[in-house]
Amino acid sequence: MPAGPAAGSPVPGDLPFDQRGRLAEPGWPKAAFIERCFAGDQTNWSAPDDACVQAMLRSAGLRVVAATAHETYVCERDAERDPARPLREAELSAATGETSALPTASR
């Protein structure tokens, strides 16, 4: 349920703590926090704007290649911009029980 501006401004790779005021600038990816209930659903805890949804997709190692409809994105893996991929793959392996990719603890 993205809400807000259609496109976000470019964001820096890192933002110093003393510049956190920039998070309130127009176009910065945002998500509203839902404290109780939204649209009759108590599990709707946030409502991201379009810039936030696309930022989350990029953070997950994906690239948006098309927006086929409102709130509908076609994505592909972006290997060049995915430094956290080994961590996500290890987490997926652990969650699915395929622990061969995880280091074993010494006994």
XYZ file of C-alpha atoms in Angstrom:
107
model
C 0.000 0.000 0.000
C 2.537 2.628 -1.020
C 1.561 6.210 -0.332
C 3.210 9.586 -0.837
C 5.460 10.921 -3.636
C 5.866 8.882 -6.808
C 9.647 9.207 -6.945
C 12.282 9.719 -4.283
C 15.402 11.810 -4.287
C 18.786 10.107 -4.535
C 19.981 9.155 -1.070
C 23.559 8.953 0.201
C 25.211 5.612 0.929
C 25.543 6.640 4.574
C 23.952 9.455 6.538
C 25.722 10.850 9.605
C 23.612 10.894 12.770
C 23.887 14.674 13.037
C 22.214 15.000 9.596
C 19.134 12.912 10.451
C 16.973 15.985 9.793
C 17.397 15.167 6.094
C 15.071 12.196 6.648
C 12.181 14.687 6.737
C 13.061 16.231 3.347
C 10.529 15.830 0.511
C 11.180 12.758 -1.612
C 13.063 10.827 1.082
C 11.723 7.243 1.320
C 9.174 7.117 4.130
C 6.889 4.652 5.848
C 4.102 5.646 8.198
C 3.814 3.557 11.369
C 0.337 2.136 12.053
C -0.057 1.825 15.820
C -3.314 -0.102 16.013
C -5.219 -1.079 12.900
C -5.417 -0.082 9.240
C -8.186 -1.106 6.829
C -9.542 -3.540 9.401
C -6.220 -5.409 9.665
C -4.229 -5.317 12.899
C -1.148 -6.707 11.100
C -0.789 -3.631 8.834
C 1.998 -1.940 10.799
C 3.410 0.364 8.143
C 2.399 2.152 4.972
C 5.466 2.860 2.781
C 5.469 5.439 0.014
C 6.603 4.455 -3.496
C 10.167 5.674 -2.875
C 10.310 3.524 0.278
C 9.022 0.391 -1.485
C 11.630 0.800 -4.221
C 14.367 1.439 -1.624
C 13.371 -1.765 0.199
C 13.511 -3.704 -3.075
C 17.005 -2.313 -3.802
C 18.093 -3.155 -0.246
C 16.920 -6.721 -0.868
C 19.256 -6.938 -3.885
C 16.611 -6.347 -6.547
C 16.298 -3.875 -9.406
C 12.901 -2.615 -10.557
C 12.717 -3.224 -14.306
C 9.063 -2.232 -14.761
C 6.068 -0.931 -12.889
C 3.227 -2.740 -14.630
C 0.415 -1.270 -12.510
C -0.111 0.789 -9.374
C 1.936 -0.827 -6.581
C 3.047 -3.654 -8.899
C 6.758 -4.013 -9.657
C 8.642 -6.423 -11.889
C 12.108 -6.970 -10.443
C 15.282 -8.848 -11.193
C 18.290 -9.633 -9.076
C 20.918 -6.878 -9.079
C 24.156 -8.739 -8.393
C 26.276 -5.578 -8.753
C 24.440 -3.726 -5.973
C 23.977 -6.623 -3.570
C 26.841 -6.759 -1.063
C 24.632 -8.408 1.576
C 23.672 -11.365 -0.618
C 25.838 -13.915 1.260
C 24.166 -12.912 4.520
C 20.662 -13.248 3.039
C 21.512 -16.607 1.486
C 22.805 -17.888 4.834
C 19.651 -16.643 6.563
C 17.436 -18.316 3.936
C 19.377 -21.569 4.297
C 18.952 -21.476 8.072
C 15.223 -20.674 7.814
C 14.568 -23.493 5.350
C 16.711 -26.041 7.171
C 19.352 -26.141 4.449
C 22.208 -25.338 6.813
C 24.991 -26.584 4.554
C 25.780 -22.978 3.589
C 26.241 -21.968 7.236
C 29.491 -22.461 9.139
C 29.282 -25.199 11.750
C 30.078 -24.482 15.377
C 33.191 -26.031 16.888
C 32.551 -28.635 19.546
